[in-house]
Coordinates of C-alpha atoms in Angstrom, one line a residue:
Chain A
X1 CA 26.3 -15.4 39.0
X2 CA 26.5 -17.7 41.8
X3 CA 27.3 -14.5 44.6
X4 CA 24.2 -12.7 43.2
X5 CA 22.2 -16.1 44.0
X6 CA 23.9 -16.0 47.7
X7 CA 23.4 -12.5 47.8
X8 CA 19.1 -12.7 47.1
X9 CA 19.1 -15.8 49.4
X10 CA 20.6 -13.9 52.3
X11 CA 18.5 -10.5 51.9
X12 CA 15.6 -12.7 52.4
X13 CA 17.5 -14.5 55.5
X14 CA 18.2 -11.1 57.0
X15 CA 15.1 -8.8 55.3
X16 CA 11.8 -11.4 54.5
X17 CA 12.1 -10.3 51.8
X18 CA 12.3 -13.5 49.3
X19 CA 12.8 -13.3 45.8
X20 CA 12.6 -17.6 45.4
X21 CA 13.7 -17.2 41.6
X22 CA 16.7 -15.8 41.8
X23 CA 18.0 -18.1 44.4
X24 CA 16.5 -21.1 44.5
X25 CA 17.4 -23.0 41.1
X26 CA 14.3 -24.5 40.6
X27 CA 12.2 -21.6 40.7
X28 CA 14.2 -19.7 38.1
X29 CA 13.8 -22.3 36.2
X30 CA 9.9 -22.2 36.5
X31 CA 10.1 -18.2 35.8
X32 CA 12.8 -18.3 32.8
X33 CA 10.5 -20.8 31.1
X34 CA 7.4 -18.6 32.4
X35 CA 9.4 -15.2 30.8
X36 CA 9.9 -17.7 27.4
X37 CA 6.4 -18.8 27.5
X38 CA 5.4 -15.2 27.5
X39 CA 8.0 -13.7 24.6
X40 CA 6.4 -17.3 22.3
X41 CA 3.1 -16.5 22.9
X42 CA 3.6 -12.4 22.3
X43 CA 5.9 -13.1 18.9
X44 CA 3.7 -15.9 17.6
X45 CA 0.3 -13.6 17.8
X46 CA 2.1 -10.2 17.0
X47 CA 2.8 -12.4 13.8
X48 CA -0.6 -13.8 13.2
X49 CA -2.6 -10.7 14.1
X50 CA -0.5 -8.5 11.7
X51 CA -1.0 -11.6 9.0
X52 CA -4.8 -11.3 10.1
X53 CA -4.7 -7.3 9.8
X54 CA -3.6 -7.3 6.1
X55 CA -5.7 -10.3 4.7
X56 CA -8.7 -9.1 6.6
X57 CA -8.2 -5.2 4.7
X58 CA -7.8 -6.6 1.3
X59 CA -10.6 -8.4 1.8
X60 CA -12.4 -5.5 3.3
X61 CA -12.0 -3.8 -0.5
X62 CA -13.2 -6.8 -2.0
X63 CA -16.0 -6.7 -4.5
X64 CA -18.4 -9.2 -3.2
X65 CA -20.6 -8.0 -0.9
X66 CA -20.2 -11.0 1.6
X67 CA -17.2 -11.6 1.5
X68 CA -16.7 -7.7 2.9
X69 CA -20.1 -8.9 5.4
X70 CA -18.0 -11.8 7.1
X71 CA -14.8 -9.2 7.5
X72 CA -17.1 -6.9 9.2
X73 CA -19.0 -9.6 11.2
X74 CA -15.6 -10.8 12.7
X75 CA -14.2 -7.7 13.4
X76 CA -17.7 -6.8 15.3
X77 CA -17.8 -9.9 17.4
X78 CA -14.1 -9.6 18.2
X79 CA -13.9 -5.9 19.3
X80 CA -17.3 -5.9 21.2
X81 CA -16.6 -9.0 23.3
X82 CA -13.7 -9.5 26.0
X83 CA -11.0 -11.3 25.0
X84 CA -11.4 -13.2 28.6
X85 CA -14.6 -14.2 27.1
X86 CA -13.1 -15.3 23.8
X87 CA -10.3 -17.2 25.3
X88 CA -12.5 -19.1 27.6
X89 CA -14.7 -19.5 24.3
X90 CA -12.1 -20.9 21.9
X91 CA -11.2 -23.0 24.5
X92 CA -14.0 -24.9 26.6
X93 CA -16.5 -24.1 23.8
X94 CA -14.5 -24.8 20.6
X95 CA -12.2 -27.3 22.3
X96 CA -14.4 -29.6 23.2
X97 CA -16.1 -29.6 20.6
X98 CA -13.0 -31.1 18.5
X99 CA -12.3 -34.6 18.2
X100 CA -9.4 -35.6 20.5
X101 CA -6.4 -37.8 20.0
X102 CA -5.1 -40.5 21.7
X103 CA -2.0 -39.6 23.9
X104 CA 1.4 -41.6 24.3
X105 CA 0.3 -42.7 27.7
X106 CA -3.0 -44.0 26.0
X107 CA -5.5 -41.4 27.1
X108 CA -7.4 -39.0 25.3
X109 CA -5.9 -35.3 24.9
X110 CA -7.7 -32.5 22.9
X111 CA -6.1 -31.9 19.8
X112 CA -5.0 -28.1 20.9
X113 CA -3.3 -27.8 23.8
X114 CA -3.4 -24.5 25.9
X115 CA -1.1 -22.8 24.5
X116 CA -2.6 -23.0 21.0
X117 CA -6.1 -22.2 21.6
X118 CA -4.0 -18.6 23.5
X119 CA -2.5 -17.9 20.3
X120 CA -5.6 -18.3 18.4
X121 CA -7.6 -16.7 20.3
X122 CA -5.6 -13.6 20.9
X123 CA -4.3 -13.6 17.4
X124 CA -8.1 -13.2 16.4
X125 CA -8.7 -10.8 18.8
X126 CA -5.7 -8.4 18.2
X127 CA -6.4 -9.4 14.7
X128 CA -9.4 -7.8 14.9
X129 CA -8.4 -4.3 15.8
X130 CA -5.1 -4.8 13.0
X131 CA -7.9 -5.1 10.2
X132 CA -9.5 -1.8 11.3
X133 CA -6.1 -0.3 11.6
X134 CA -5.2 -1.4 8.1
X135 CA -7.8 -0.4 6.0
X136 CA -7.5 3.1 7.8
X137 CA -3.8 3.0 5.8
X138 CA -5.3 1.7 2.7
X139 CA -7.5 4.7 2.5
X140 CA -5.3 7.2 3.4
X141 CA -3.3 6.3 0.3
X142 CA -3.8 8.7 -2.2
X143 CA -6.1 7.0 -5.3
X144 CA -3.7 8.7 -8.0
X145 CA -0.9 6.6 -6.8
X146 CA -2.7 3.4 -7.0
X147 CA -4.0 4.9 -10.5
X148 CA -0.4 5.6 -11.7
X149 CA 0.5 1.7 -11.0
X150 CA -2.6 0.7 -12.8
X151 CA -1.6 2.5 -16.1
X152 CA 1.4 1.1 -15.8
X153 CA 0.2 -2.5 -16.0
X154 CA 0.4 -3.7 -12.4
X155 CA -2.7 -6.3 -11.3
X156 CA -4.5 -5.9 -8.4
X157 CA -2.5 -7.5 -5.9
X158 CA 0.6 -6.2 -6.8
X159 CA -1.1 -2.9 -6.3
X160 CA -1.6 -4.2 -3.1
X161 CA 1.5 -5.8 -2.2
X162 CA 4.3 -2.8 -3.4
X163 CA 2.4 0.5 -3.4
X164 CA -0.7 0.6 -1.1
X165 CA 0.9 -1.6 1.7
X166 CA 3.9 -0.7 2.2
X167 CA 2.6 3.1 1.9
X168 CA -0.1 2.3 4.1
X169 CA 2.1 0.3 6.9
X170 CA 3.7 3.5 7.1
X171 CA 0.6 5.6 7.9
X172 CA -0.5 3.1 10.4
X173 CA 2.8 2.6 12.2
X174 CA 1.8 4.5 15.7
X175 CA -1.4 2.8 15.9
X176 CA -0.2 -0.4 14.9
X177 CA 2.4 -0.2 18.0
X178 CA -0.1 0.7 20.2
X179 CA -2.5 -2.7 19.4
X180 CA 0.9 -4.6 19.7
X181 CA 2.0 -3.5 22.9
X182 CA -1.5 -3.9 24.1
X183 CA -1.7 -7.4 22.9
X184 CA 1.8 -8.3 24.6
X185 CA 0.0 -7.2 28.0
X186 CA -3.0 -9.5 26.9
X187 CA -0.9 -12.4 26.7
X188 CA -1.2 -12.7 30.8
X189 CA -4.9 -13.9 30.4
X190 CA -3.5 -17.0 29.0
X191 CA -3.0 -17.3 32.5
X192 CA -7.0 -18.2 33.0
X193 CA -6.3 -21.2 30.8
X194 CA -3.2 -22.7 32.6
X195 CA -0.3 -21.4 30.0
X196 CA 2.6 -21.2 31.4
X197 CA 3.4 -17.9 30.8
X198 CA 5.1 -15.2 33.2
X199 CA 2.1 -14.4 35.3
X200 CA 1.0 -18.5 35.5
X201 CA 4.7 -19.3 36.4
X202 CA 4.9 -16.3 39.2
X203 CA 1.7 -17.6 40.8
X204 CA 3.1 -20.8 40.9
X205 CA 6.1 -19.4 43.3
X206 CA 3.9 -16.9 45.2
X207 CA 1.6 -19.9 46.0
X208 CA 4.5 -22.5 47.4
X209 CA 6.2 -19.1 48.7
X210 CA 3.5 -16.8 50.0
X211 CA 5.3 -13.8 48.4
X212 CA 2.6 -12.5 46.8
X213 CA 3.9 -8.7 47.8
X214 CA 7.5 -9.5 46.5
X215 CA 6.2 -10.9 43.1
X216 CA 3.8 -8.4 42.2
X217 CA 6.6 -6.1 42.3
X218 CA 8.8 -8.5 40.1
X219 CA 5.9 -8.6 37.8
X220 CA 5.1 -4.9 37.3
X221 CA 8.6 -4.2 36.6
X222 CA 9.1 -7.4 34.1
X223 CA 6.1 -6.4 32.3
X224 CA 7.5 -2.4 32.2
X225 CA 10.9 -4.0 31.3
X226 CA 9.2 -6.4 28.1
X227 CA 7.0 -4.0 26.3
X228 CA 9.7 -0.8 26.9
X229 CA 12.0 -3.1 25.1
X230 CA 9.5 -3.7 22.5
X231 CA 8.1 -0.3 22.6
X232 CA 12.1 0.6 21.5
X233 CA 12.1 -1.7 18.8
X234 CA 8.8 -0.4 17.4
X235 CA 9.7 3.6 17.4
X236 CA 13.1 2.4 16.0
X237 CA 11.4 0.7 13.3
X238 CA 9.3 3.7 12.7
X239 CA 12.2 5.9 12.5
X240 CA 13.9 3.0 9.9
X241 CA 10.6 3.3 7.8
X242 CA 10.8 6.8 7.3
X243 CA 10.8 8.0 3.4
X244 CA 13.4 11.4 2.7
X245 CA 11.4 14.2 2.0
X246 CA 7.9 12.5 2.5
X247 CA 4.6 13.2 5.1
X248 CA 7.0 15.2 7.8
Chain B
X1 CA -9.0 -7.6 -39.7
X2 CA -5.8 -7.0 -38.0
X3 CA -4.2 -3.7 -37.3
X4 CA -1.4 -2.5 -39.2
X5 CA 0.7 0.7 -39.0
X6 CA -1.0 2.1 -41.7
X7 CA -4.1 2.2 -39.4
X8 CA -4.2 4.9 -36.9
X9 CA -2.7 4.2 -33.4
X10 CA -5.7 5.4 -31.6
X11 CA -9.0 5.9 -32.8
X12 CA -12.3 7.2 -30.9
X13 CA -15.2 6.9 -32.5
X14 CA -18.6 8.5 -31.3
X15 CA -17.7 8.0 -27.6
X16 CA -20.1 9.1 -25.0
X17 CA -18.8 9.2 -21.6
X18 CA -21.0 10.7 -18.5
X19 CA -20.5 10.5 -14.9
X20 CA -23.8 9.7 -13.1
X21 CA -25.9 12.7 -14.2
X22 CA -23.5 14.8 -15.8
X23 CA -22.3 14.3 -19.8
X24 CA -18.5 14.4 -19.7
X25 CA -18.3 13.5 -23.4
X26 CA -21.0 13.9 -25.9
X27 CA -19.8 11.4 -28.6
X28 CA -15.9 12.3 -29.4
X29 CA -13.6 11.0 -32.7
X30 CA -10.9 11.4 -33.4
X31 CA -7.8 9.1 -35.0
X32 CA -4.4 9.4 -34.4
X33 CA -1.4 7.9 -36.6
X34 CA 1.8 6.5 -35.6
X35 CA 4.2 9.2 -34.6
X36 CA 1.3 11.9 -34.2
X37 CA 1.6 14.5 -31.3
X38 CA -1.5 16.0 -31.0
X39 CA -2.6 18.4 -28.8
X40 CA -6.3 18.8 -26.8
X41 CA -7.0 21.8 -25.4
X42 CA -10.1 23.6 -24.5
X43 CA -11.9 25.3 -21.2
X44 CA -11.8 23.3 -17.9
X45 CA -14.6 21.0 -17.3
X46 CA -14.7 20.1 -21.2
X47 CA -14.0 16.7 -20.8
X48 CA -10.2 17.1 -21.8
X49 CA -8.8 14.8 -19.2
X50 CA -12.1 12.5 -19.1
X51 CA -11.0 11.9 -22.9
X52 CA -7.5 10.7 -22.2
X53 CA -8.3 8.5 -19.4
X54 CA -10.9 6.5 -21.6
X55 CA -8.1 5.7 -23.8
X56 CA -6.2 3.3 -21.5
X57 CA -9.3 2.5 -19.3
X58 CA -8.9 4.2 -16.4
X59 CA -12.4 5.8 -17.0
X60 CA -14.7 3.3 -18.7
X61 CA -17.2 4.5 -21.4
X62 CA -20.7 4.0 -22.2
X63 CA -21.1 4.5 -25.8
X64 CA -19.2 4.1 -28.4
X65 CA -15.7 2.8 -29.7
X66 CA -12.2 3.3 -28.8
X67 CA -9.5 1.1 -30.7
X68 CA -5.2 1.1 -29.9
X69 CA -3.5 -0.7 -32.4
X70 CA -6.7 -2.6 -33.3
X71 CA -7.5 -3.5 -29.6
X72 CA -11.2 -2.8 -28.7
X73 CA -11.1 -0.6 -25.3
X74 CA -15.3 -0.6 -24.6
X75 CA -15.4 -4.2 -23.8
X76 CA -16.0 -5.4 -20.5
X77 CA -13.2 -8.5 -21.5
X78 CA -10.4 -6.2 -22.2
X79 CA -7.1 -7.9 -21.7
X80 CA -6.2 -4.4 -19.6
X81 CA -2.4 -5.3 -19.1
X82 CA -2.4 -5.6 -23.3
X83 CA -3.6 -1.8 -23.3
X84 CA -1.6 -0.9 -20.8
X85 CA 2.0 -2.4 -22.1
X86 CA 0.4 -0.3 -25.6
X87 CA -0.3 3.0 -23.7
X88 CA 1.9 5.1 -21.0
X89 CA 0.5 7.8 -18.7
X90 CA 2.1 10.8 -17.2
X91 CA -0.4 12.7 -14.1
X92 CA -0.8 16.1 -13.8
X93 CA 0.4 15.3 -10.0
X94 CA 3.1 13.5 -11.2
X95 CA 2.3 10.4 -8.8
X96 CA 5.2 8.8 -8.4
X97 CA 5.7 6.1 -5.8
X98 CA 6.8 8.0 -2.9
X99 CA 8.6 5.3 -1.1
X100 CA 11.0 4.4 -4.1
X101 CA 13.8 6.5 -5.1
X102 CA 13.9 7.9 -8.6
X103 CA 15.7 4.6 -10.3
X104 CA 13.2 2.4 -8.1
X105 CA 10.4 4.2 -9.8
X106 CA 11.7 3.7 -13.2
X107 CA 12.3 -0.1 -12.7
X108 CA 9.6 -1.4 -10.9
X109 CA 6.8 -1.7 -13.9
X110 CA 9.6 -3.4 -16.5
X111 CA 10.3 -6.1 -13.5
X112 CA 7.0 -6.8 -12.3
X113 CA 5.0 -6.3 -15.6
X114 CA 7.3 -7.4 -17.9
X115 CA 9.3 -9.8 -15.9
X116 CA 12.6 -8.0 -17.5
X117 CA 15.4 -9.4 -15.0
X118 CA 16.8 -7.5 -12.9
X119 CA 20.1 -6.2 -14.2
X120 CA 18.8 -5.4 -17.6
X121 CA 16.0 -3.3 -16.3
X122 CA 18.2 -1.1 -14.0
X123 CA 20.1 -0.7 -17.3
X124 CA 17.5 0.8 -19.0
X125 CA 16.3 2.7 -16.0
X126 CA 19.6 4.5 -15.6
X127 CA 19.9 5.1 -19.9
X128 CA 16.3 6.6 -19.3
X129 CA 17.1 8.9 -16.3
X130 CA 20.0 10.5 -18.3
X131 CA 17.6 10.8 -21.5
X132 CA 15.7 13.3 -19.2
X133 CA 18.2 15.3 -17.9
X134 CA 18.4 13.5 -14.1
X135 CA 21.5 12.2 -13.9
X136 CA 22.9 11.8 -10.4
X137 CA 19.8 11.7 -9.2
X138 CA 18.7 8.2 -9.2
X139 CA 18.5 7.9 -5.7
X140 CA 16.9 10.2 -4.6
X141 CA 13.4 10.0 -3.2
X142 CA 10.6 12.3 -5.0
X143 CA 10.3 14.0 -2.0
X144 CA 13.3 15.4 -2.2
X145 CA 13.3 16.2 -5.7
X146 CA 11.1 19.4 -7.4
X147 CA 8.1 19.1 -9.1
X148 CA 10.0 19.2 -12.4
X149 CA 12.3 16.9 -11.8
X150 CA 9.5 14.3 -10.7
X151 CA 7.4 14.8 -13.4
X152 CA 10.6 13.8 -15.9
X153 CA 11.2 11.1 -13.4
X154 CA 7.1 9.9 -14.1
X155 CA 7.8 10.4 -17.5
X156 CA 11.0 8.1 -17.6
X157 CA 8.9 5.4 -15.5
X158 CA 6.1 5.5 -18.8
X159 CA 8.7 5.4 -21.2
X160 CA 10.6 2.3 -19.1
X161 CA 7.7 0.2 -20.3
X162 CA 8.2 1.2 -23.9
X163 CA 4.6 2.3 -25.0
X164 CA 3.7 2.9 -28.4
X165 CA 1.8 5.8 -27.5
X166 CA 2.0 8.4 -24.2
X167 CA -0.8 10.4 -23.1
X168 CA -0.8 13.8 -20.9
X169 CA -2.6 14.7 -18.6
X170 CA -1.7 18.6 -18.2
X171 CA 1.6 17.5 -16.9
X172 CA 2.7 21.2 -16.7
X173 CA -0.2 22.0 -14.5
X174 CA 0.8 21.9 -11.4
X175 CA 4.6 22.9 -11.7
X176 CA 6.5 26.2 -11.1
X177 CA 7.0 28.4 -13.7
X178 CA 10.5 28.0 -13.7
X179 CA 9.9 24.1 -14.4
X180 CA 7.4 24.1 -16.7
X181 CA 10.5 24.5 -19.5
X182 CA 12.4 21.6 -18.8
X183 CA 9.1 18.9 -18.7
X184 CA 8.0 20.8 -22.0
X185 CA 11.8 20.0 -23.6
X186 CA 12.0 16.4 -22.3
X187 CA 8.3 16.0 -24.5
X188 CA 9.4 18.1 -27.1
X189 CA 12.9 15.5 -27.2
X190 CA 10.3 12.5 -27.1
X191 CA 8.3 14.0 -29.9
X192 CA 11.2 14.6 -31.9
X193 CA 12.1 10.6 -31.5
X194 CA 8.8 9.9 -32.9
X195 CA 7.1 8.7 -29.6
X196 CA 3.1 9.3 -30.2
X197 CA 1.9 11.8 -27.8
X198 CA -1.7 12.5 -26.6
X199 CA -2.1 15.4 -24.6
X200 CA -4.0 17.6 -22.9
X201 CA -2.2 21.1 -22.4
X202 CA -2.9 24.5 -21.6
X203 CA 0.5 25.5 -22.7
X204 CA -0.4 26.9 -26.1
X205 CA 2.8 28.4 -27.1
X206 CA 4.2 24.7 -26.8
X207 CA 1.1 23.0 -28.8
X208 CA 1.3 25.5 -31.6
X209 CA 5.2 24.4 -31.6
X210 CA 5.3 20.8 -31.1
X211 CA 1.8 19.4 -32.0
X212 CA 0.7 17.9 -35.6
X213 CA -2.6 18.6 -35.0
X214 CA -4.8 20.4 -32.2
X215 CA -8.1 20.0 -31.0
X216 CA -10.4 21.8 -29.3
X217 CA -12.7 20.4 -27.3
X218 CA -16.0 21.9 -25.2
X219 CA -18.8 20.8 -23.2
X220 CA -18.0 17.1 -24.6
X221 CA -17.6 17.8 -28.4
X222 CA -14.4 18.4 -30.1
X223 CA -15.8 21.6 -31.7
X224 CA -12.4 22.2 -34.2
X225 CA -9.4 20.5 -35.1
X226 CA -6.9 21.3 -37.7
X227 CA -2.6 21.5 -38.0
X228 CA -1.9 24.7 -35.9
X229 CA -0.8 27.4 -37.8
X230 CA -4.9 26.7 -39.5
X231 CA -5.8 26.6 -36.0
X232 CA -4.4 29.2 -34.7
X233 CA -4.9 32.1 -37.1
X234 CA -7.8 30.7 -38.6
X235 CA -10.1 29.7 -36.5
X236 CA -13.6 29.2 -37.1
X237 CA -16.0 28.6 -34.9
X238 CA -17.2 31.1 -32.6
X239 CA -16.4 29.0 -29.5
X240 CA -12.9 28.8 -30.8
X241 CA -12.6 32.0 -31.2
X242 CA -13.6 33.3 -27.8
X243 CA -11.3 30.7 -26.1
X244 CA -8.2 31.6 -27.8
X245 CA -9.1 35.4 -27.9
X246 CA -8.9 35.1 -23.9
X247 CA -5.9 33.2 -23.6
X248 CA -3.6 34.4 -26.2

C-alpha cells in the first residue's frame, strides 16, 4: 500500500498533478470518512424513503378522506419544491425552532445535528416520489387476486403485506431503482449544510490544496463508481425477484 | 334460534341486489342442505355470478336475507372472517397468487387465517395436492403450470381451509377444452365426498350429472328449479325452454 502512497506523492512531485488523499495520511482520512459519511447517509434514507413509500400508499387507499388529503398534500409539497429548499427548510427553519440541549462542554447544541436533519429531509423528499411509485404497483395488481385472498379469510393488512406488496414491489422495481439512484446523487446537497459527506470532505482538501481540477475528477468518477455499484445490486435484485412463468 | 344441520347450509331469501342503476338480482331464494350440489345456470348477464358472490360478501346486498349455517350475511357487523372460514371460492380466472408456488398457495390461508403451524399445514397442503391429481408439482409457480392445473391448485387452496360449503364461479370458463375434464372430475371427486357445492356452470352435461338440483336463473329471478332429469326433459317455462333449446 505504502509504494502506491509513494507512487501518488511523486507523480505530483514530477507532474502537479496532486491527489493529497492518497498520499498524505491525513487527507485520506478526511475522504474515507467523507466516502462513509456518504454510503450512511445514502443507506439510512434509501431505508426510510422506501419505509415512507409503502406507509404513505396504504394510506393513500385509506377510507377517510383526510387521511388520503394529508398523503396527497405531502407528496405535493415535496415533489414541487427543491430539495435544496427543503434541506435548508428542515434545518434553519425547523431546527431552530426546536428546543436545544445542553452540550458536554456546557453550551447549547440543537437537538439534531446535521447529519440528521439530511436524512430527514431527503428521506421525506425521496419519500415523496416512493409513495407515488408505490401506489402505481398497488393498482397494477389485478383486483381478483386481492379478491381471491379476501374469500379466503385474509384481513386487510395481510392483503397488503403478502399479496399486493410484494406483487406490487415487483411491478415497481425499475422505477423504484431509478428514485434510489437519484436520491444517492442527492445526498451531495448535505453538503450545503456542513455534512461531512464525500463532496464536503473533497472541498475540504481542494481548499487547503487548490486542486480543484484534480478532485473534480476524483469526484465524477467516485460518484460513477458508487451508484454503478449500486445500480448492480439493484438489477441483480430485480433479476432475484423474478417469478417463473409470470409478466415476461 | 341456533342453526343445526337439519337447517339448510345456505339460504337466500328475497334478495335484491343492483349495481348503481342496473338490477342484478330481482329478489332471489333459494336453500341449500348440507351435502347439496346444486347447479345455477342461465344466460350471461342473469345475475349468476352476482348471486354467488353475495353469499360470502364479496358483493354486498341491498334487500333481503342471506343466512350460512345460521350466520346473517346482510348486516353491516358481519364477523366476515366467520363467513369466510364457512365458505370457500374458486374464480373463473383461477387467481392464484402468482408469486407463490403451488404448495405456497395451498398453505398460506391455513397459516395466516387459521394460525395452523407450520409443519402441519404443509402436511395437509401436500395430502390436498395429491387429492387433485398434482403431485410433483408443488413447486411450481402457476405461471408455469396450465390453466387446468391452476384451477385444481385454487381449488386445493379453498379446500385447505376446510369450508363447509364451496362456491363456483364458472371455473371451467376460461380453460382449454382439453382441461375442462380434469377440473370437472376433481368437483365431481369433491361432490362425491359430500363437500356442498354452489355453482355457476355452463357445462350442462356435467350439471345434469353431478348436481341435486338445478336452477335457472334470468334477468335476476330464478325462473325454474327442479332435480335434473325434471329439469331437463321437463321443462316449463317458456324461458327455460328457449335457453336449453339453444344450448343443448
Amino acid at each position: 500500500m505504502e509504494f502506491v502512497f509513494e507512487w501518488f506523492r511523486t507523480l505530483y512531485q514530477e507532474t502537479g498533478i496532486n491527489l493529497p488523499f492518497l498520499y498524505d495520511e491525513y487527507d485520506r482520512n478526511r475522504m474515507i470518512d467523507g466516502f462513509f459519511t456518504t454510503i450512511w447517509l445514502s443507506l439510512v434514507c434509501l431505508f426510510f424513503s422506501v419505509i415512507i413509500g409503502i406507509i404513505g400508499a396504504w394510506l393513500q387507499g385509506s377510507a377517510f378522506k383526510w387521511t388520503r388529503r394529508i398523503v396527497n398534500g405531502y407528496i405535493q409539497l415535496f415533489r414541487n419544491t427543491p430539495p435544496l429548499v427543503q434541506l435548508y427548510f428542515f434545518y434553519f427553519a425547523i431546527g431552530t425552532l426546536l428546543p436545544r440541549v445542553e452540550n458536554d462542554w456546557g453550551g447549547q447544541s440543537p437537538i439534531l445535528g446535521s447529519f440528521a436533519w439530511a436524512a430527514i429531509s431527503l428521506s421525506f423528499f425521496a419519500g415523496a416520489f416512493n409513495v407515488e411509485i408505490f401506489r402505481s404497483g398497488i393498482e397494477a395488481v389485478p383486483k381478483s387476486t386481492v379478491e381471491a385472498a379476501e374469500a379466503l379469510g385474509f384481513s386487510k393488512l395481510q392483503i397488503y403485506r403478502d399479496i399486493t406488496l410484494p406483487l406490487a414491489f415487483r411491478v415497481v422495481l425499475p422505477a423504484l431503482n431509478n428514485n434510489l439512484v437519484n436520491l444517492v446523487k442527492t445526498t451531495t446537497l448535505a453538503y450545503a449544510i456542513a455534512v461531512p459527506e464525500m463532496l464536503y470532505e473533497a472541498n475540504q482538501i481542494w481548499s487547503d490544496n487548490v486542486n480543484v481540477t484534480e478532485m473534480m475528477f476524483f469526484l465524477l468518477l467516485a460518484y460513477f463508481v458508487l451508484v454503478g455499484v449500486l445500480v448492480g445490486g439493484m438489477n441483480r435484485w430485480e433479476r432475484a425477484m423474478k417469478i417463473p412463468g409470470y409478466g415476461g | 334460534m341456533s342453526w343445526t344441520p337439519a337447517d339448510p347450509m345456505v339460504s337466500l331469501k328475497n334478495v335484491h341486489k343492483s349495481f348503481g342503476d342496473l338490477k342484478v338480482l330481482n329478489g332471489v331464494s333459494l336453500d341449500v342442505m348440507k351435502g347439496d350440489v346444486i347447479c345455477i345456470i342461465g344466460p350471461s348477464g342473469s345475475g349468476k355470478s352476482t348471486l354467488i358472490r353475495c353469499v360470502n360478501a364479496l358483493n354486498d346486498i341491498q334487500q333481503g336475507s342471506i343466512l350460512v349455517e345460521g350466520q346473517e350475511v346482510n348486516d353491516p357487523k358481519l364477523d366476515k372472517l366467520e363467513l369466510r372460514k364457512k365458505v370457500g371460492m374458486v374464480f373463473q380466472q383461477y387467481n392464484l397468487f402468482p408469486h407463490k408456488t403451488a404448495l405456497q398457495n395451498v398453505m398460506m390461508a391455513p397459516i395466516r387465517v387459521l394460525k395452523q403451524d407450520k409443519a402441519q399445514a404443509e402436511e395437509t397442503a401436500r395430502g390436498l395436492i395429491k387429492k387433485v391429481r398434482l403431485e410433483g408439482k408443488e413447486n411450481a409457480y402457476p405461471g408455469e403450470l396450465s390453466g387446468g392445473q391452476q384451477q385444481r391448485v385454487a381449488i386445493a387452496r379453498s379446500l385447505a381451509m376446510r369450508p363447509d360449503v364451496i362456491l363456483f364461479d364458472e371455473v371451467t370458463a376460461a380453460l382449454d377444452p382439453e382441461t375442462v375434464g380434469e377440473v370437472l372430475q376433481t368437483i365431481k371427486d369433491l361432490a362425491e365426498d359430500g363437500m356442498t357445492c354452489i355453482l355457476v356452470t355452463h357445462e350442462m352435461a356435467f350439471a345434469r350429472e353431478v348436481a341435486d338440483h338445478i336452477y335457472f336463473t334470468d334477468r335476476g329471478v330464478i325462473v325454474e328449479h327442479g332435480p335434473p332429469e325434471t329439469f331437463f326433459q321437463n321443462a316449463q317455462d317458456p324461458r327455460t325452454k328457449e335457453f336449453l333449446s339453444q344450448i343443448l
